[in-house]
Each structure stands twice: as structure tokens, then as C-alpha cells.
Coordinates of C-alpha atoms and ligand atoms in Angstrom, one line a residue:
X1 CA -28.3 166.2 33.6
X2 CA -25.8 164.4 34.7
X3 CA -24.1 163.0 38.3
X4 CA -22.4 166.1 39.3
X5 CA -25.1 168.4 38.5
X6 CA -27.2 166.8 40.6
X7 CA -24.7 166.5 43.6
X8 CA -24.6 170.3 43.1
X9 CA -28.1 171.2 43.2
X10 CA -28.0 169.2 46.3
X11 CA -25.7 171.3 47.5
X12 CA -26.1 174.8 46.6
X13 CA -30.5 174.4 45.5
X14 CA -31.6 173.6 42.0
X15 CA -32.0 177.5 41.5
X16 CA -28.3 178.4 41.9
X17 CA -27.2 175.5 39.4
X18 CA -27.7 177.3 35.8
X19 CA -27.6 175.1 32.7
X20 CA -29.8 177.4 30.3
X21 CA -27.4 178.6 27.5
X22 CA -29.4 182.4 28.3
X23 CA -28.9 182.0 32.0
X24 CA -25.2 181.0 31.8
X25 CA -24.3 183.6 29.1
X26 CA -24.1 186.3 31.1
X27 CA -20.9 184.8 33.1
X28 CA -19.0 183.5 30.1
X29 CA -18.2 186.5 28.4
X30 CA -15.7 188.8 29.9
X31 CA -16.3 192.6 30.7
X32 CA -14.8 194.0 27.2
X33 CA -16.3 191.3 25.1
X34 CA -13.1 190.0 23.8
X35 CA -13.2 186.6 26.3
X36 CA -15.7 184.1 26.2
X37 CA -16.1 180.4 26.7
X38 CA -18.6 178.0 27.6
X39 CA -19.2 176.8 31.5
X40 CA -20.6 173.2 31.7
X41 CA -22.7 175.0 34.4
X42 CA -22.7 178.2 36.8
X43 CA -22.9 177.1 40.2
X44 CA -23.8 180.1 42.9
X45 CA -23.0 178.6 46.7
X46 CA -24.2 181.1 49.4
X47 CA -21.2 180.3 51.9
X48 CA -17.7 179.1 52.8
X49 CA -19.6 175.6 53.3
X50 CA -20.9 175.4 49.9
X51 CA -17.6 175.9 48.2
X52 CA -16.2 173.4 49.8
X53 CA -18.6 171.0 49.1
X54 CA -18.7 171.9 45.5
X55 CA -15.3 172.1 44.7
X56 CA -15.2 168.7 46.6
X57 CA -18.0 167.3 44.1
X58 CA -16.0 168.6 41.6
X59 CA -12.8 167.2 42.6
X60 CA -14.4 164.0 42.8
X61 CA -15.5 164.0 39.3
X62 CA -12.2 165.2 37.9
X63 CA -14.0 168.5 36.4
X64 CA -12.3 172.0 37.0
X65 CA -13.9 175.1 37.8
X66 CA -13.6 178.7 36.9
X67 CA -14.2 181.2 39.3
X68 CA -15.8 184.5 39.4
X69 CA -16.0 187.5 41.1
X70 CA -17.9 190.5 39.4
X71 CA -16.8 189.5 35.9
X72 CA -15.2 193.4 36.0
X73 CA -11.8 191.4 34.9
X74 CA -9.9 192.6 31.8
X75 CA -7.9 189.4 31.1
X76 CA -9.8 187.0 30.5
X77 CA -9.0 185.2 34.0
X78 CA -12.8 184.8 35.2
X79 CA -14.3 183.0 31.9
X80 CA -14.1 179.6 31.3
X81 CA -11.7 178.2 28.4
X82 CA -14.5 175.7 27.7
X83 CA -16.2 172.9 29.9
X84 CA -15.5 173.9 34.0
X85 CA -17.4 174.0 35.9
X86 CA -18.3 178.1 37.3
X87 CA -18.5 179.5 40.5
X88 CA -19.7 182.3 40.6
X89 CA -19.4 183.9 44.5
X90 CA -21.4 186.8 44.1
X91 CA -23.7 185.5 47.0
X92 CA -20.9 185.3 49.5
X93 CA -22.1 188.9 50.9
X94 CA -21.4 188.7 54.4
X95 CA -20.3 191.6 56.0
X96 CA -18.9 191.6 59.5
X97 CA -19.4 195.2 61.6
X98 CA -16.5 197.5 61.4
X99 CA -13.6 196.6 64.2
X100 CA -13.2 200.4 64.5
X101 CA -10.3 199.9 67.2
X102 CA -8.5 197.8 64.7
X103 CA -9.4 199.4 61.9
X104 CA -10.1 196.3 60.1
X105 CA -13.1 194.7 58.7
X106 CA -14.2 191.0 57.8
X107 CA -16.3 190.8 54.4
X108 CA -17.2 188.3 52.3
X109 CA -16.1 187.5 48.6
X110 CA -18.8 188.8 47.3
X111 CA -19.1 192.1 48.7
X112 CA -18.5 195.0 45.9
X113 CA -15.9 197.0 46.6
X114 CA -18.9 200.4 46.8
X115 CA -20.7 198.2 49.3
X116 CA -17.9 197.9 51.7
X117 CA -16.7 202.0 51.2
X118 CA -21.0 202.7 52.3
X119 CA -19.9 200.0 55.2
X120 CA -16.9 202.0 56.5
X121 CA -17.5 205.5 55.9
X122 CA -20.2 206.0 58.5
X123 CA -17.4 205.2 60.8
X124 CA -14.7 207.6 59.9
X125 CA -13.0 204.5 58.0
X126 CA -12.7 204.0 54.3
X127 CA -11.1 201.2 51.9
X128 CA -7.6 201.8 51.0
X129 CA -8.3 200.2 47.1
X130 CA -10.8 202.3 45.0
X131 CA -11.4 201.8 41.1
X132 CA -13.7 202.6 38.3
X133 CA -15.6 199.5 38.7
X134 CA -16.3 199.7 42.2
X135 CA -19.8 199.6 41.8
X136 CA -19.3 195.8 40.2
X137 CA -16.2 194.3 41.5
X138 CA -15.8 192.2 44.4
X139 CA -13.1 192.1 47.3
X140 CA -12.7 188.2 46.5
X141 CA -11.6 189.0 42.8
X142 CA -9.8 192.3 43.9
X143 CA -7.7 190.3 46.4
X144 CA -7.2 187.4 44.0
X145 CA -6.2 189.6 41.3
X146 CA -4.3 191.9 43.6
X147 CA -5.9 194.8 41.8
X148 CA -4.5 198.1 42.4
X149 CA -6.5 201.5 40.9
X150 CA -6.4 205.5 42.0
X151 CA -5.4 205.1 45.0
X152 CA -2.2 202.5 45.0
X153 CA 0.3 206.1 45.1
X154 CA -1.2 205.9 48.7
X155 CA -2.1 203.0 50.3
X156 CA -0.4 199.8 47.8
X157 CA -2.3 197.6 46.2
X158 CA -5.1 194.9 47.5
X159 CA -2.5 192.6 48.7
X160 CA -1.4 195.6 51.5
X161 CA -5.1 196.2 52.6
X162 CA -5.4 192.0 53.4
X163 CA -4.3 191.3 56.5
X164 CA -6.3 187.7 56.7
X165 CA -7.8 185.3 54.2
X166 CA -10.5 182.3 54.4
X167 CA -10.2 180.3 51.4
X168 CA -11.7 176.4 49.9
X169 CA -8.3 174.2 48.7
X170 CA -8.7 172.2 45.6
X171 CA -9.3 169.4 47.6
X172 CA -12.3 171.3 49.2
X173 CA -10.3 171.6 52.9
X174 CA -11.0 175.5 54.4
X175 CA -7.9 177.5 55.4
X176 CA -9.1 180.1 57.6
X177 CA -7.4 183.2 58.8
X178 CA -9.3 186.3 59.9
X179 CA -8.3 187.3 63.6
X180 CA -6.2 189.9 61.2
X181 CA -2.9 190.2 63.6
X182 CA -1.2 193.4 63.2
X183 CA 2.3 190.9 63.9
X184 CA 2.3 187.5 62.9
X185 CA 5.4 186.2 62.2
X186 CA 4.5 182.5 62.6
X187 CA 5.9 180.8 58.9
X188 CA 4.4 181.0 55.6
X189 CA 1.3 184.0 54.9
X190 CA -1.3 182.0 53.2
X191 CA -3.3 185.5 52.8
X192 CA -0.4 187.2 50.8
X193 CA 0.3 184.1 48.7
X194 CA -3.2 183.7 47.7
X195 CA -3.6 187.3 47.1
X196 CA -2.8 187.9 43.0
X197 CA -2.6 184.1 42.6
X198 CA -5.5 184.8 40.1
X199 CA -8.1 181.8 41.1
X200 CA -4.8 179.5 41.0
X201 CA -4.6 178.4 44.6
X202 CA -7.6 178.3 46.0
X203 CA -11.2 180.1 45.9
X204 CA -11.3 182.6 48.1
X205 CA -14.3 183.0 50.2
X206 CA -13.6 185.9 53.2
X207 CA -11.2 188.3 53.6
X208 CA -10.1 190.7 56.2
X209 CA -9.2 194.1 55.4
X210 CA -7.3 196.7 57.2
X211 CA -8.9 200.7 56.9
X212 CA -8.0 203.5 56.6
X213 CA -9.1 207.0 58.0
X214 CA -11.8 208.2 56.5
X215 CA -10.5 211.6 54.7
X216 CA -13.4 214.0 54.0
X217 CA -11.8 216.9 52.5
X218 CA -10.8 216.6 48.8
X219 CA -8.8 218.7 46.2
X220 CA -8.3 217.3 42.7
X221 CA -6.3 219.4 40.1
X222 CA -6.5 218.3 36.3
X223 CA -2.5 219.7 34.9
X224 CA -2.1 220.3 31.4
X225 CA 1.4 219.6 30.3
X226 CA 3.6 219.5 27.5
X227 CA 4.0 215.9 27.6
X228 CA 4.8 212.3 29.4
X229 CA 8.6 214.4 30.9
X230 CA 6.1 217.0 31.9
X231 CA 3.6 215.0 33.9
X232 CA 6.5 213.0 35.3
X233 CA 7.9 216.7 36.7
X234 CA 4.4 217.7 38.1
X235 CA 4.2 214.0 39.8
X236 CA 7.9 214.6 41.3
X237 CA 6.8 218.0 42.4
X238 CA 3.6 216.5 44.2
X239 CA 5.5 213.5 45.9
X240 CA 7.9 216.2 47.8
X241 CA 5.4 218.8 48.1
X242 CA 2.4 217.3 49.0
X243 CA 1.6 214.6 51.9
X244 CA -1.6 214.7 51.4
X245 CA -1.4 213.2 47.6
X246 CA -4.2 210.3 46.9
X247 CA -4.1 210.1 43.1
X248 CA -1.9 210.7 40.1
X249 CA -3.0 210.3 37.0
X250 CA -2.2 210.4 33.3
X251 CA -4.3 210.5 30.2
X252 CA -3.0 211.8 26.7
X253 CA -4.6 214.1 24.1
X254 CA -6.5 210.8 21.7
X255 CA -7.6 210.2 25.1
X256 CA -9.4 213.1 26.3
X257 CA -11.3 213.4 22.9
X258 CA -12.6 210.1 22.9
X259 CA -14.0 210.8 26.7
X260 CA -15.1 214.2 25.8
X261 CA -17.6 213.0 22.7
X262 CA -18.7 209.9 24.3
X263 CA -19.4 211.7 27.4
X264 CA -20.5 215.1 25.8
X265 CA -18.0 216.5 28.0
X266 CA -17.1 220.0 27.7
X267 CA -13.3 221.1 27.2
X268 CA -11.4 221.4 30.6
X269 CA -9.2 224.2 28.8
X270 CA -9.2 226.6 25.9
X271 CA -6.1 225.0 24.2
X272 CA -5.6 221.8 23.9
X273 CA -2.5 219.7 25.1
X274 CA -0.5 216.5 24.6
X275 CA -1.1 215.5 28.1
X276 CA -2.7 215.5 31.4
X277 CA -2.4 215.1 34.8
X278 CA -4.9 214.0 37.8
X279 CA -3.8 215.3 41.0
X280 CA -5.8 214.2 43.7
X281 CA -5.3 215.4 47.8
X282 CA -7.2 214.0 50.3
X283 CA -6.9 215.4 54.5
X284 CA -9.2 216.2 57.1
X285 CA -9.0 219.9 55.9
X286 CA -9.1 221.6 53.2
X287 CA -5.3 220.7 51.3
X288 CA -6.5 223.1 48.3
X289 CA -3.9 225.6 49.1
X290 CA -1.3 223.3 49.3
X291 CA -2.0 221.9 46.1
X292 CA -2.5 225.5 44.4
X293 CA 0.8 226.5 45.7
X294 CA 2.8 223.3 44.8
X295 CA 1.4 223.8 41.0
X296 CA 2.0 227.3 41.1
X297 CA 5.8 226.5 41.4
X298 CA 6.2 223.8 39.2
X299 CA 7.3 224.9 35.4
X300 CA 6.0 222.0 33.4
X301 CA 2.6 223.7 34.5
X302 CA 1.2 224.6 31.1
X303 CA -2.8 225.3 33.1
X304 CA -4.6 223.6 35.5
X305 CA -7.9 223.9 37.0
X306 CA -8.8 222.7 40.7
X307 CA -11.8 221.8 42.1
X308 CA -12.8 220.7 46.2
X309 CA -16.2 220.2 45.9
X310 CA -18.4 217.0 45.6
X311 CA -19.7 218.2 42.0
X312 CA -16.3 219.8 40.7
X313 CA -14.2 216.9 42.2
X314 CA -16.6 214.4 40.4
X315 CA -16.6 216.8 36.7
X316 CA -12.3 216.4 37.0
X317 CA -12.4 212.5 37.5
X318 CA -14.5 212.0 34.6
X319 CA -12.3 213.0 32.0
X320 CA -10.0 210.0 33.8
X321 CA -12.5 207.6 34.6
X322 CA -14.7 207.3 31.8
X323 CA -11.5 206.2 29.7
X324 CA -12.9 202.9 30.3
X325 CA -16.2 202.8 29.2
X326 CA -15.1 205.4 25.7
X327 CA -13.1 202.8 24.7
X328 CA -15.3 200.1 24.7
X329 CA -18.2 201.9 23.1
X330 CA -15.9 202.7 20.1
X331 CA -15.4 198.7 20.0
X332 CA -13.6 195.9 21.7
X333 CA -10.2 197.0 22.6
X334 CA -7.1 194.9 22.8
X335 CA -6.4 195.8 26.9
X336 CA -2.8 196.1 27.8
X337 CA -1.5 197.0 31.3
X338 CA 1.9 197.4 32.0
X339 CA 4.2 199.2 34.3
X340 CA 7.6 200.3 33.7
X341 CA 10.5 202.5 36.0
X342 CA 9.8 205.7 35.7
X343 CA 12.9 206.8 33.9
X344 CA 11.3 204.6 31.1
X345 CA 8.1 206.2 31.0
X346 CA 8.1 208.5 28.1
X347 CA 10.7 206.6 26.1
X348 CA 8.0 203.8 26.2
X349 CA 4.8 206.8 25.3
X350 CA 7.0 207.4 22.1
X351 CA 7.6 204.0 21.1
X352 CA 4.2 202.5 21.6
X353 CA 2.6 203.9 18.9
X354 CA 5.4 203.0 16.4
X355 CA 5.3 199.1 17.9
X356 CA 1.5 199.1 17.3
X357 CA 1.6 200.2 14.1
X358 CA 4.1 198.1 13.0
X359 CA 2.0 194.7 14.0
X360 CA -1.6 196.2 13.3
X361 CA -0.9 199.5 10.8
X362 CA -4.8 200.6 11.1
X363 CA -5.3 200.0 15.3
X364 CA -5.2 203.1 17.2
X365 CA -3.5 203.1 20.6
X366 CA -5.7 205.0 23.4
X367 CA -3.0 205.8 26.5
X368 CA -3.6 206.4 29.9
X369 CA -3.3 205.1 33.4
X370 CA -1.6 205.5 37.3
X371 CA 1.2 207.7 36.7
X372 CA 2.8 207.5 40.5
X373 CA 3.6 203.6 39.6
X374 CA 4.4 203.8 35.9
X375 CA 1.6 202.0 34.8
X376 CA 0.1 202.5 31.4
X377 CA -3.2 201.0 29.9
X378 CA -2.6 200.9 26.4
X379 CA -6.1 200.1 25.0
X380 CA -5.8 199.3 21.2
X381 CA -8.8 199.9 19.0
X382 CA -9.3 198.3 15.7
X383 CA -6.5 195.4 15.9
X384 CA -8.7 193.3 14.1
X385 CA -6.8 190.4 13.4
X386 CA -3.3 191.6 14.4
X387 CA -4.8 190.9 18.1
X388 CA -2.2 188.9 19.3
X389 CA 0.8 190.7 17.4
X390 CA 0.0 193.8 19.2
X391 CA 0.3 191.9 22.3
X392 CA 3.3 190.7 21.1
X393 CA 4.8 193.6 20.1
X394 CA 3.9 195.5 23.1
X395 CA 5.0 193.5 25.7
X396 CA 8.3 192.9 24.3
X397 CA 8.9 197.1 24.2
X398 CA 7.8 196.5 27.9
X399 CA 9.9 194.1 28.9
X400 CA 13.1 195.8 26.9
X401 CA 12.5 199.0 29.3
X402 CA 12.6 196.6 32.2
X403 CA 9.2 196.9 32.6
X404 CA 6.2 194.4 33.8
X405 CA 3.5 193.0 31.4
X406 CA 0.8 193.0 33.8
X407 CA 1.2 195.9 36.5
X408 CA -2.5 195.3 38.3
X409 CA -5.1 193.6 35.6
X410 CA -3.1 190.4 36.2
X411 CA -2.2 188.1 33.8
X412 CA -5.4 185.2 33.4
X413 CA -5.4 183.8 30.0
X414 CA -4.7 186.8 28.0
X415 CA -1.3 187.2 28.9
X416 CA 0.0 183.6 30.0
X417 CA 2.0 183.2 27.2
X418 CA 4.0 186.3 27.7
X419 CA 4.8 185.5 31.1
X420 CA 8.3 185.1 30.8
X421 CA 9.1 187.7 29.3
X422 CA 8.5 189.1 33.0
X423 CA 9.6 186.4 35.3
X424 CA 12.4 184.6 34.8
X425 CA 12.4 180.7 34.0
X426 CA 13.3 179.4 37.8
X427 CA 10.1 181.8 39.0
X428 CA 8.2 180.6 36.3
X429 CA 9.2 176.9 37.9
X430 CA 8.9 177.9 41.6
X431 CA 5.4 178.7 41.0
X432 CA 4.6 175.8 39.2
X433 CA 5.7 173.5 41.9
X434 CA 3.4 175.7 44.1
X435 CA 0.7 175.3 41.9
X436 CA 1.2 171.5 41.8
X437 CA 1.5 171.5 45.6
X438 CA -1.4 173.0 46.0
X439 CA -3.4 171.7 43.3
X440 CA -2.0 168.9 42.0
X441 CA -5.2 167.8 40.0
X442 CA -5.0 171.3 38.2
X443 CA -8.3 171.7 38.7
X444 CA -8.7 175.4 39.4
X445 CA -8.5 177.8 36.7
X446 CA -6.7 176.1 34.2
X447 CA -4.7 177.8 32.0
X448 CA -4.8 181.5 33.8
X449 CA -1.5 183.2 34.8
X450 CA 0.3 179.7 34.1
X451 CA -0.4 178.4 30.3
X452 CA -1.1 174.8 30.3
Ligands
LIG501 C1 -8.5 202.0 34.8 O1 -7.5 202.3 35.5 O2 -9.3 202.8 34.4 C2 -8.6 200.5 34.4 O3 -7.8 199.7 35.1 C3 -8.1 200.5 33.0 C4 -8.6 199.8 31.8 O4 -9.8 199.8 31.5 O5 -7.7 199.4 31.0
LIG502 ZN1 -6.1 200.9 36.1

């Protein structure tokens, strides 16, 4: 093929240069099948060295590049619109030993997030960030997307586990950070601007982590409740009553019966009801009693059933965490993730499915999500057509209850065009001149979080 092709096998080895339509399509589709584009290549550098020298090729050429983590993304932000160039960093596997007196550990982009929790646990240390998609998703893409998950009520998001970046400029110059300072107050963090900058900034390649202790003992409560004012009195309850909270969860009804036939689950109670809580505790010793006795005096309590062992704990999370994959084997959802104040919570649960049906009247809205930050995933199933008016219609009920339109999926291509209705029009402009100072070329992932 061309030039630059072959300035990239040099670089990387003619094996880890993929042209092949079959080869490439696994990286230019997106996780729910809704984004796809076609890469001019995949290009798969093994280190910090190799980025640089291919984002330096493909500076020189003028061509931009899309880069990707695990491809776990849910807004299109890791696919190509159409001719870049894709890096994929999924050999950038390096993983440092475990600085147990810091409590910090260096790892490479392309460590999955379950590879790093089997790195830490054996010494009393864990990962403050834990999802669904462990198993797939890299810390280089969680840190770039500032992805958030079960545990956020906790420990924050990414961006509060990071606490130093390595990362390739635009113009292929390395930016490297990793002693991990617990004070640093010497001028701008690079780390934290880079973290959620979606891909924008720079590509980057290591990250340091802070841990945190390793808590063995687990009790997780599912909470049947009356509805959305219900869960939010249960999550109230466990804030004040329970230190030892790790997880708060919400799923509705439509929710639970899509899980339970694509699972073959069996029903967590003999009654059904409108909603549903996760509660999860995590200490060094048993916090079961705690939980049983904070439940026990909270009235929104319609049942619950708790479980602390490995098996039981796992059964619980199912009915939460297989949301996911349900949805997507009854088609390819329209994936919305938003967050509002808390006091808007269930006025937004009773509007949404009015403001779908309004833009799409046969889609069906699947509800669920991270109760302790107000953040919903509204999956919508059968839009169709009526894709984009969904959006639409759903992100302006967002942003009327002062809410955000992306609360941890980020905002890639999917949502660009909404992005003011969440940041105003001088931060929309402040982060264009830092994406023009830092990439003045545009050259990495064009058209994610900024629309072109
Ligand atoms: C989750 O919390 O399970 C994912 O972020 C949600 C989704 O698939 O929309
Ligand atoms: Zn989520």
C-alpha cells in the first residue's frame, strides 16, 4: 500500500499493521453494534515508543487516528468516522509490581481492568473503579473516558484513582508523569486534564493508579420498593447508616424481566415490584448485620433478601449486571447515560417514558443505573429510525432537570451535538482552544466529544 503504511510496518512489524477488510472489522464496529466506520488501517504498537513514532508518521502525512482501548465504549468514541488511521493499544500490557507502601500501581494502557484487580488483590490492595466489562476494558480507555461504574458511591470515578499519566502528544512528543506524588502542587495536572478528554488530547499510554484496601467481606441486599422516591429513601437511609456502603443500585420492573428470561433467572421475590435496589457493603468483617438492621428500619422497605457469600453475592449482582448484555440480545439499543440531582430523579423516571414515546411511539425504554450519583442508563429498544429524536428528546428532559447528558459513558460521537445543552457556550470555547493548543492539526479523534 501506500507511504505511510509502510513507515508503519517499520515501525510497529508488518503483523500489527492490519489492512484485511476481516482483520480490521473487528475494531470498527463499536460494542452495541450501532457505531461503525472504516479505519484506513489498525495499527497495534507494543510501547510508549511506538506511539510516538506512529502518531509522528501520521502527523507527518496529515492523516488522523482513532484510538482504542477494549472497544467496551458505548458512544461511539473508539470507531473511526471513516479514513484514520487506528490504534489500537491493546498490547501496551505492562504492569509494574504493586508499590504496596504507596498504595499505588504503574500499568500500562492496555491492561484490562480484571487483569489489574488479579494484580492487586494478592496484596491486600484492590482497584477503586470496577464495571461490568472488566473483563474487556482497559485502564487507558477507562482513564480517557473517565469511566465511573458500581463502585463511584465510594471511591469517584477513574479520574480520582489517577494520580500520574504517560501520554504521546499529537506531535508524537511523550509527557510523562508516573512518580504518583501524593502533593504536587507544581501548575497545571496534565493527568487530570487528560483523564475524560476522550482520545482528544493525547493517546494515553501508562497510567498510575492509587489502591485501595483490599475489603474481603461482602454483604449485598437486593430492596424491593415502591418506586424511584422509595429507592431514593433506602439510598438516604444507607448513606447515614452505613460506612461501609460500596454499591447502590437501581433497576426498574421492564428491567428485571428482560434479565430474568435472558438469563433464565429465577424471581428474587414472590411479588413483583416497580423497583429495585442494590445495596452493596464491603469491610474487613462481616457488615451483614449492619445492613440487616439499617433495612429493617427503613419504611420504603417493601422485601429484601441479603446475601454474603461468594455464590449468593454473585446470584444478587446479576439481576444488575446482566442489564447490559439483555438489552443487546433483544437488539441494538439507543444508549443514553445521564445524571441528574437527586431531587430530580423520579420526576425524570416519570417523564422519560412519555418523552420517548413522543419521538419514537413503538421504542421501549429499559431503565436502570448508579443510584448514589443519579445516573440513569436509559437503553431504548426498537427506535428504529426515531434514533436520533430519542436522543433528542431525552437529553433536553435532562438538561431541563439540570441534569448532565453524559454522566460516565462520555460523550464521543454519539452525543457531540448535544453537548451544549450541558456546558455552556464559553466552556464549549475554552475547550476548543485547548484542543487547538494541543492539537492544532486536529488530528486525534476527530469529531468525538467536540463535533467538527
Ligand atoms: C452499566 O452500568 O451497566 C453500563 O454502564 C450501562 C449500559 O450498558 O448502558
Ligand atoms: Zn453504568
Amino acid at each position: 500500500m501506500s507511504d505511510l503504511e509502510d513507515i508503519l510496518r517499520g515501525v510497529v512489524g508488518d503483523r500489527h499493521v492490519l489492512v484485511d477488510g476481516d482483520l480490521k472489522a473487528q475494531y470498527e464496529t463499536d460494542w452495541t453494534r450501532r457505531f461503525t466506520g472504516q479505519a484506513r488501517c489498525v495499527v497495534r504498537p507494543a510501547n510508549t515508543a511506538e506511539v510516538a513514532a506512529v502518531v509522528r508518521a501520521c502527523a507527518d502525512a496529515g492523516v488522523a487516528l482513532t484510538v482504542q482501548g477494549g472497544n467496551t465504549g458505548l458512544v461511539g468514541g473508539g470507531v473511526p468516522a471513516g479514513g484514520e488511521v487506528l490504534l489500537s493499544l491493546g498490547r501496551l500490557t505492562s504492569l509494574d509490581e504493586v508499590d504496596v507502601l504507596e498504595a499505588q500501581v504503574t500499568v500500562g494502557a492496555g491492561v484490562t481492568l480484571e487483569r489489574l484487580q488479579q494484580h492487586a488483590r494478592p496484596h491486600g490492595l484492590d482497584v477503586g473503579v470496577d464495571l461490568a466489562a472488566r473483563s474487556a476494558a482497559t485502564i487507558g480507555g477507562l482513564v480517557a473516558t473517565n469511566a465511573g461504574g458500581i463502585r463511584v458511591v465510594r471511591y469517584g470515578s477513574m479520574r480520582e484513582q489517577v494520580t500520574g499519566i504517560e501520554a504521546v502528544l499529537a506531535d508524537g512528543s511523550v509527557v510523562s508523569r508516573l512518580v504518583g506524588l501524593a502533593k504536587d502542587n507544581t501548575g497545571y495536572d496534565l493527568a487530570q486534564l487528560l483523564a475524560g478528554s476522550e482520545g482528544t488530547l493525547a493517546i494515553v499510554t501508562k497510567v498510575r493508579l492509587r489502591l485501595v484496601p483490599l475489603l474481603p467481606a461482602r454483604a449485598v441486599a437486593l430492596v424491593a420498593v415502591d418506586g424511584v422516591p422509595g429507592a431514593l429513601d433506602v439510598l438516604a437511609a444507607a448513606r447515614a447508616g452505613l460506612p461501609a456502603l460500596a454499591a447502590a443500585e437501581l433497576f426498574l420492573a421492564e428491567g428485571l424481566e428482560l434479565v430474568r428470561t435472558h438469563g433464565n433467572l429465577a424471581a428474587p421475590f414472590t411479588e413483583p415490584h416497580p423497583a429495585y435496589v442494590v445495596l452493596e457493603c464491603a469491610a474487613r468483617t462481616d457488615p451483614t448485620d449492619d445492613l440487616l438492621e439499617v433495612l429493617g428500619e427503613c419504611e420504603s422497605v417493601r422485601d429484601a433478601t441479603v446475601a454474603s457469600d461468594v455464590t449468593g453475592v454473585a446470584k444478587l449482582w446479576a439481576y444488575r449486571e446482566t442489564h447490559t448484555e439483555a438489552i443487546s440480545a433483544a437488539g441494538v439499543p439507543v444508549k443514553l447515560d445521564v445524571s441528574v440531582p437527586l431531587r430530580e430523579l423520579a420526576g425524570l423516571v416519570a417523564d422519560l417514558p412519555g418523552a420517548v414515546a413522543g419521538a419514537a411511539p413503538a421504542a421501549r425504554p429499559i431503565i436502570f443505573g448508579h443510584l448514589g450519583e443519579g445516573n440513569l442508563h436509559v437503553n431504548v429498544l426498537g427506535a428504529g429510525d426515531q434514533a436520533e429524536d430519542v436522543t433528542d428528546a431525552v437529553l433536553r428532559l435532562v438538561a431541563s432537570r439540570r441534569g448532565s447528558i453524559s454522566s460516565e459513558h462520555g460523550v464521543g460521537r454519539a452525543k457531540a451535538r448535544w453537548l451544549p445543552l450541558s456546558r455552556s457556550e464559553s466552556e464549549v470555547a475554552a475547550m476548543r482552544r485547548i484542543k487547538a493548543a494541543l492539537d492544532p492539526a486536529g488530528l486525534l479523534n476527530p469529531g468525538v466529544l467536540l463535533s467538527e
